[in-house]
Amino acid sequence: MWVYEKKLQYPVRVSKCDPRMARYLAEQYGGADGELAAALRYLNQRYTIPSKVIGLLTDIGTEEFAHLEMIATMIYKLTKDATPQQLEAAGLGPHYVSHDSALFYNNASGVPFTAAYIQAKGDPLADLYEDIAAEEKARATYQWLIDMTDDVDLQDSLKFLREREIVHAMRFKEAVEIIKEDREQKKVY
């Protein structure tokens, strides 16, 4: 169904081992407003959205999986050389005990991912406004993550992701207008 290039959407570089930052990035990995929740939300909403905007939800939903892969790579690179003591100092001790260095879908506080994060109302406008809000929350989170690190390489990748969230929000706003215009047109059968 998709063509997959075995490379990241944007290069991910980190300058140093930083388990504390990896913990914060977990918010975008398995948090309520993270990439997994967004991908699943958009791909699920396609089934009750007008055909004029199904492609948009498919495109953005699959791109969110690419973002998830980037976040996973960041977390891996930030922790791959960390000692158990460094992980514990960063608040990742419980994660290490349960999962070693394996990634697990949870937020920055360690709360596991839940399907309750995935919103779908079945009303196209309600769902698209939810999607706009999700993208704006992700944009804000990326900005706060950028503010939390002095690693310019990591900041570069985070800035790319922040900008993509802005583009997604704009595209969803365009979809709202398409649906509003469609609803206002007189239907003759």
PDB file of C-alpha atoms in Angstrom:
ATOM      1  CA  MET A   1       0.000   0.000   0.000  1.00  0.00           C
ATOM      2  CA  TRP A   2       2.902   2.360   0.696  1.00  0.00           C
ATOM      3  CA  VAL A   3       6.379   2.731  -0.652  1.00  0.00           C
ATOM      4  CA  TYR A   4       8.837   2.805   2.216  1.00  0.00           C
ATOM      5  CA  GLU A   5      12.299   4.298   1.824  1.00  0.00           C
ATOM      6  CA  LYS A   6      14.656   2.954   4.448  1.00  0.00           C
ATOM      7  CA  LYS A   7      15.701   6.382   5.686  1.00  0.00           C
ATOM      8  CA  LEU A   8      14.307   8.899   8.098  1.00  0.00           C
ATOM      9  CA  GLN A   9      12.163  11.741   6.809  1.00  0.00           C
ATOM     10  CA  TYR A  10      14.789  14.141   8.189  1.00  0.00           C
ATOM     11  CA  PRO A  11      18.233  13.329   9.602  1.00  0.00           C
ATOM     12  CA  VAL A  12      18.390  12.781  13.350  1.00  0.00           C
ATOM     13  CA  ARG A  13      21.614  13.754  15.030  1.00  0.00           C
ATOM     14  CA  VAL A  14      22.439  14.135  18.698  1.00  0.00           C
ATOM     15  CA  SER A  15      25.651  15.524  20.154  1.00  0.00           C
ATOM     16  CA  LYS A  16      25.703  13.720  23.489  1.00  0.00           C
ATOM     17  CA  CYS A  17      24.185  11.078  25.698  1.00  0.00           C
ATOM     18  CA  ASP A  18      21.234  12.751  27.461  1.00  0.00           C
ATOM     19  CA  PRO A  19      18.753  10.372  29.164  1.00  0.00           C
ATOM     20  CA  ARG A  20      16.911  13.326  30.722  1.00  0.00           C
ATOM     21  CA  MET A  21      16.051  14.648  27.253  1.00  0.00           C
ATOM     22  CA  ALA A  22      15.131  11.138  26.104  1.00  0.00           C
ATOM     23  CA  ARG A  23      12.609  10.991  28.939  1.00  0.00           C
ATOM     24  CA  TYR A  24      11.058  14.285  27.834  1.00  0.00           C
ATOM     25  CA  LEU A  25      10.908  13.092  24.222  1.00  0.00           C
ATOM     26  CA  ALA A  26       8.843  10.106  25.345  1.00  0.00           C
ATOM     27  CA  GLU A  27       5.936  12.568  25.508  1.00  0.00           C
ATOM     28  CA  GLN A  28       5.958  12.743  21.720  1.00  0.00           C
ATOM     29  CA  TYR A  29       6.422   8.987  21.440  1.00  0.00           C
ATOM     30  CA  GLY A  30       3.606   7.650  23.571  1.00  0.00           C
ATOM     31  CA  GLY A  31       1.862  10.666  25.061  1.00  0.00           C
ATOM     32  CA  ALA A  32      -1.683  11.887  24.499  1.00  0.00           C
ATOM     33  CA  ASP A  33      -0.571  14.526  22.003  1.00  0.00           C
ATOM     34  CA  GLY A  34       2.311  12.501  20.573  1.00  0.00           C
ATOM     35  CA  GLU A  35       3.001  11.102  17.149  1.00  0.00           C
ATOM     36  CA  LEU A  36       1.471   7.655  17.698  1.00  0.00           C
ATOM     37  CA  ALA A  37      -1.821   9.121  18.914  1.00  0.00           C
ATOM     38  CA  ALA A  38      -1.905  11.521  15.970  1.00  0.00           C
ATOM     39  CA  ALA A  39      -1.175   8.837  13.372  1.00  0.00           C
ATOM     40  CA  LEU A  40      -3.833   6.510  14.729  1.00  0.00           C
ATOM     41  CA  ARG A  41      -6.366   9.342  15.130  1.00  0.00           C
ATOM     42  CA  TYR A  42      -6.049  10.558  11.543  1.00  0.00           C
ATOM     43  CA  LEU A  43      -6.016   7.136   9.928  1.00  0.00           C
ATOM     44  CA  ASN A  44      -9.069   6.122  11.967  1.00  0.00           C
ATOM     45  CA  GLN A  45     -11.011   9.310  11.173  1.00  0.00           C
ATOM     46  CA  ARG A  46     -10.703   8.684   7.422  1.00  0.00           C
ATOM     47  CA  TYR A  47     -13.677   6.336   7.544  1.00  0.00           C
ATOM     48  CA  THR A  48     -16.198   9.016   8.525  1.00  0.00           C
ATOM     49  CA  ILE A  49     -14.782  12.001   6.659  1.00  0.00           C
ATOM     50  CA  PRO A  50     -16.021  13.250   3.254  1.00  0.00           C
ATOM     51  CA  SER A  51     -14.105  11.834   0.308  1.00  0.00           C
ATOM     52  CA  LYS A  52     -12.762  15.269  -0.587  1.00  0.00           C
ATOM     53  CA  VAL A  53     -10.399  15.194   2.420  1.00  0.00           C
ATOM     54  CA  ILE A  54      -9.720  11.472   2.976  1.00  0.00           C
ATOM     55  CA  GLY A  55      -6.388  11.772   1.184  1.00  0.00           C
ATOM     56  CA  LEU A  56      -5.295  14.549   3.521  1.00  0.00           C
ATOM     57  CA  LEU A  57      -5.892  12.390   6.597  1.00  0.00           C
ATOM     58  CA  THR A  58      -4.063   9.491   4.947  1.00  0.00           C
ATOM     59  CA  ASP A  59      -1.096  11.661   4.008  1.00  0.00           C
ATOM     60  CA  ILE A  60      -0.732  13.304   7.393  1.00  0.00           C
ATOM     61  CA  GLY A  61      -1.462  10.100   9.310  1.00  0.00           C
ATOM     62  CA  THR A  62       1.297   8.223   7.530  1.00  0.00           C
ATOM     63  CA  GLU A  63       3.682  11.153   7.931  1.00  0.00           C
ATOM     64  CA  GLU A  64       3.049  11.015  11.686  1.00  0.00           C
ATOM     65  CA  PHE A  65       4.423   7.451  11.629  1.00  0.00           C
ATOM     66  CA  ALA A  66       7.584   8.876  10.028  1.00  0.00           C
ATOM     67  CA  HIS A  67       7.745  11.375  12.882  1.00  0.00           C
ATOM     68  CA  LEU A  68       7.296   8.544  15.383  1.00  0.00           C
ATOM     69  CA  GLU A  69      10.293   6.823  13.813  1.00  0.00           C
ATOM     70  CA  MET A  70      12.334  10.013  14.178  1.00  0.00           C
ATOM     71  CA  ILE A  71      11.391  10.355  17.856  1.00  0.00           C
ATOM     72  CA  ALA A  72      12.291   6.702  18.469  1.00  0.00           C
ATOM     73  CA  THR A  73      15.674   7.306  16.836  1.00  0.00           C
ATOM     74  CA  MET A  74      16.268  10.376  19.009  1.00  0.00           C
ATOM     75  CA  ILE A  75      15.412   8.487  22.190  1.00  0.00           C
ATOM     76  CA  TYR A  76      17.625   5.582  21.177  1.00  0.00           C
ATOM     77  CA  LYS A  77      20.587   7.820  20.340  1.00  0.00           C
ATOM     78  CA  LEU A  78      20.194   9.820  23.555  1.00  0.00           C
ATOM     79  CA  THR A  79      20.230   6.684  25.727  1.00  0.00           C
ATOM     80  CA  LYS A  80      22.350   4.100  23.887  1.00  0.00           C
ATOM     81  CA  ASP A  81      25.518   4.902  25.867  1.00  0.00           C
ATOM     82  CA  ALA A  82      23.809   5.674  29.183  1.00  0.00           C
ATOM     83  CA  THR A  83      24.645   3.693  32.281  1.00  0.00           C
ATOM     84  CA  PRO A  84      21.878   2.345  34.542  1.00  0.00           C
ATOM     85  CA  GLN A  85      22.873   5.044  37.024  1.00  0.00           C
ATOM     86  CA  GLN A  86      22.439   7.803  34.426  1.00  0.00           C
ATOM     87  CA  LEU A  87      19.049   6.390  33.434  1.00  0.00           C
ATOM     88  CA  GLU A  88      17.981   6.311  37.088  1.00  0.00           C
ATOM     89  CA  ALA A  89      19.179   9.891  37.646  1.00  0.00           C
ATOM     90  CA  ALA A  90      17.053  10.960  34.648  1.00  0.00           C
ATOM     91  CA  GLY A  91      13.955   9.286  36.095  1.00  0.00           C
ATOM     92  CA  LEU A  92      14.161   6.330  33.714  1.00  0.00           C
ATOM     93  CA  GLY A  93      15.053   3.724  36.333  1.00  0.00           C
ATOM     94  CA  PRO A  94      11.612   2.064  36.277  1.00  0.00           C
ATOM     95  CA  HIS A  95      11.711   1.977  32.469  1.00  0.00           C
ATOM     96  CA  TYR A  96      15.150   0.373  32.521  1.00  0.00           C
ATOM     97  CA  VAL A  97      14.032  -2.257  35.018  1.00  0.00           C
ATOM     98  CA  SER A  98      11.000  -3.176  32.909  1.00  0.00           C
ATOM     99  CA  HIS A  99      12.310  -2.704  29.370  1.00  0.00           C
ATOM    100  CA  ASP A 100      16.123  -2.294  29.447  1.00  0.00           C
ATOM    101  CA  SER A 101      16.874  -0.089  26.411  1.00  0.00           C
ATOM    102  CA  ALA A 102      13.757  -1.095  24.460  1.00  0.00           C
ATOM    103  CA  LEU A 103      11.367   1.697  23.621  1.00  0.00           C
ATOM    104  CA  PHE A 104       7.896   1.493  25.108  1.00  0.00           C
ATOM    105  CA  TYR A 105       4.872   3.608  24.310  1.00  0.00           C
ATOM    106  CA  ASN A 106       4.508   5.829  27.351  1.00  0.00           C
ATOM    107  CA  ASN A 107       4.571   9.531  28.039  1.00  0.00           C
ATOM    108  CA  ALA A 108       7.305  11.535  29.773  1.00  0.00           C
ATOM    109  CA  SER A 109       5.868  10.611  33.179  1.00  0.00           C
ATOM    110  CA  GLY A 110       5.962   6.905  32.342  1.00  0.00           C
ATOM    111  CA  VAL A 111       2.191   6.514  31.883  1.00  0.00           C
ATOM    112  CA  PRO A 112       1.545   3.847  29.209  1.00  0.00           C
ATOM    113  CA  PHE A 113      -0.139   4.759  25.929  1.00  0.00           C
ATOM    114  CA  THR A 114      -3.883   4.193  25.829  1.00  0.00           C
ATOM    115  CA  ALA A 115      -6.433   4.169  23.026  1.00  0.00           C
ATOM    116  CA  ALA A 116      -8.334   6.792  25.052  1.00  0.00           C
ATOM    117  CA  TYR A 117      -5.914   9.310  23.496  1.00  0.00           C
ATOM    118  CA  ILE A 118      -7.424   8.725  20.045  1.00  0.00           C
ATOM    119  CA  GLN A 119     -10.329  11.035  19.399  1.00  0.00           C
ATOM    120  CA  ALA A 120     -12.931  10.324  16.734  1.00  0.00           C
ATOM    121  CA  LYS A 121     -16.393  11.867  16.900  1.00  0.00           C
ATOM    122  CA  GLY A 122     -17.668  10.934  13.456  1.00  0.00           C
ATOM    123  CA  ASP A 123     -18.550  14.543  12.663  1.00  0.00           C
ATOM    124  CA  PRO A 124     -16.094  15.842  10.055  1.00  0.00           C
ATOM    125  CA  LEU A 125     -15.850  19.364  11.464  1.00  0.00           C
ATOM    126  CA  ALA A 126     -15.557  18.206  15.067  1.00  0.00           C
ATOM    127  CA  ASP A 127     -12.837  15.745  14.077  1.00  0.00           C
ATOM    128  CA  LEU A 128     -10.912  18.290  12.009  1.00  0.00           C
ATOM    129  CA  TYR A 129     -11.032  20.873  14.795  1.00  0.00           C
ATOM    130  CA  GLU A 130      -9.718  18.156  17.136  1.00  0.00           C
ATOM    131  CA  ASP A 131      -6.931  17.513  14.615  1.00  0.00           C
ATOM    132  CA  ILE A 132      -6.042  21.208  14.436  1.00  0.00           C
ATOM    133  CA  ALA A 133      -5.843  21.321  18.229  1.00  0.00           C
ATOM    134  CA  ALA A 134      -3.693  18.173  18.274  1.00  0.00           C
ATOM    135  CA  GLU A 135      -1.244  19.698  15.813  1.00  0.00           C
ATOM    136  CA  GLU A 136      -1.061  22.949  17.777  1.00  0.00           C
ATOM    137  CA  LYS A 137      -0.425  21.025  21.013  1.00  0.00           C
ATOM    138  CA  ALA A 138       2.329  19.040  19.295  1.00  0.00           C
ATOM    139  CA  ARG A 139       3.844  22.268  17.950  1.00  0.00           C
ATOM    140  CA  ALA A 140       3.888  23.749  21.444  1.00  0.00           C
ATOM    141  CA  THR A 141       5.427  20.589  22.910  1.00  0.00           C
ATOM    142  CA  TYR A 142       8.173  20.598  20.293  1.00  0.00           C
ATOM    143  CA  GLN A 143       8.963  24.212  21.152  1.00  0.00           C
ATOM    144  CA  TRP A 144       9.208  23.330  24.843  1.00  0.00           C
ATOM    145  CA  LEU A 145      11.471  20.374  24.004  1.00  0.00           C
ATOM    146  CA  ILE A 146      13.692  22.692  21.954  1.00  0.00           C
ATOM    147  CA  ASP A 147      13.867  25.008  24.952  1.00  0.00           C
ATOM    148  CA  MET A 148      14.903  22.100  27.222  1.00  0.00           C
ATOM    149  CA  THR A 149      18.090  21.156  25.352  1.00  0.00           C
ATOM    150  CA  ASP A 150      21.324  22.876  24.430  1.00  0.00           C
ATOM    151  CA  ASP A 151      22.124  20.173  21.847  1.00  0.00           C
ATOM    152  CA  VAL A 152      21.984  22.095  18.556  1.00  0.00           C
ATOM    153  CA  ASP A 153      21.875  18.881  16.522  1.00  0.00           C
ATOM    154  CA  LEU A 154      18.842  17.647  18.430  1.00  0.00           C
ATOM    155  CA  GLN A 155      17.254  21.097  18.219  1.00  0.00           C
ATOM    156  CA  ASP A 156      17.582  20.946  14.430  1.00  0.00           C
ATOM    157  CA  SER A 157      15.507  17.753  14.178  1.00  0.00           C
ATOM    158  CA  LEU A 158      12.979  19.062  16.698  1.00  0.00           C
ATOM    159  CA  LYS A 159      12.599  22.283  14.720  1.00  0.00           C
ATOM    160  CA  PHE A 160      11.868  20.247  11.594  1.00  0.00           C
ATOM    161  CA  LEU A 161       9.118  18.368  13.472  1.00  0.00           C
ATOM    162  CA  ARG A 162       7.715  21.610  14.923  1.00  0.00           C
ATOM    163  CA  GLU A 163       7.460  23.093  11.435  1.00  0.00           C
ATOM    164  CA  ARG A 164       5.676  20.002  10.101  1.00  0.00           C
ATOM    165  CA  GLU A 165       3.071  20.368  12.869  1.00  0.00           C
ATOM    166  CA  ILE A 166       2.431  23.931  11.697  1.00  0.00           C
ATOM    167  CA  VAL A 167       1.976  22.726   8.104  1.00  0.00           C
ATOM    168  CA  HIS A 168      -0.405  19.971   9.254  1.00  0.00           C
ATOM    169  CA  ALA A 169      -2.525  22.453  11.230  1.00  0.00           C
ATOM    170  CA  MET A 170      -2.764  24.695   8.150  1.00  0.00           C
ATOM    171  CA  ARG A 171      -3.786  21.768   5.961  1.00  0.00           C
ATOM    172  CA  PHE A 172      -6.495  20.726   8.450  1.00  0.00           C
ATOM    173  CA  LYS A 173      -7.771  24.330   8.499  1.00  0.00           C
ATOM    174  CA  GLU A 174      -8.004  24.185   4.702  1.00  0.00           C
ATOM    175  CA  ALA A 175      -9.977  20.935   4.996  1.00  0.00           C
ATOM    176  CA  VAL A 176     -12.427  22.616   7.377  1.00  0.00           C
ATOM    177  CA  GLU A 177     -13.090  25.265   4.741  1.00  0.00           C
ATOM    178  CA  ILE A 178     -13.549  22.637   2.022  1.00  0.00           C
ATOM    179  CA  ILE A 179     -16.156  20.842   4.119  1.00  0.00           C
ATOM    180  CA  LYS A 180     -17.932  24.086   5.057  1.00  0.00           C
ATOM    181  CA  GLU A 181     -18.117  25.113   1.391  1.00  0.00           C
ATOM    182  CA  ASP A 182     -19.416  21.684   0.429  1.00  0.00           C
ATOM    183  CA  ARG A 183     -22.144  21.858   3.090  1.00  0.00           C
ATOM    184  CA  GLU A 184     -23.250  25.305   1.896  1.00  0.00           C
ATOM    185  CA  GLN A 185     -23.681  24.207  -1.726  1.00  0.00           C
ATOM    186  CA  LYS A 186     -27.230  23.462  -2.708  1.00  0.00           C
ATOM    187  CA  LYS A 187     -27.619  19.770  -3.442  1.00  0.00           C
ATOM    188  CA  VAL A 188     -29.826  18.812  -6.352  1.00  0.00           C
ATOM    189  CA  TYR A 189     -30.642  15.148  -6.912  1.00  0.00           C
TER     190      TYR A 189
END
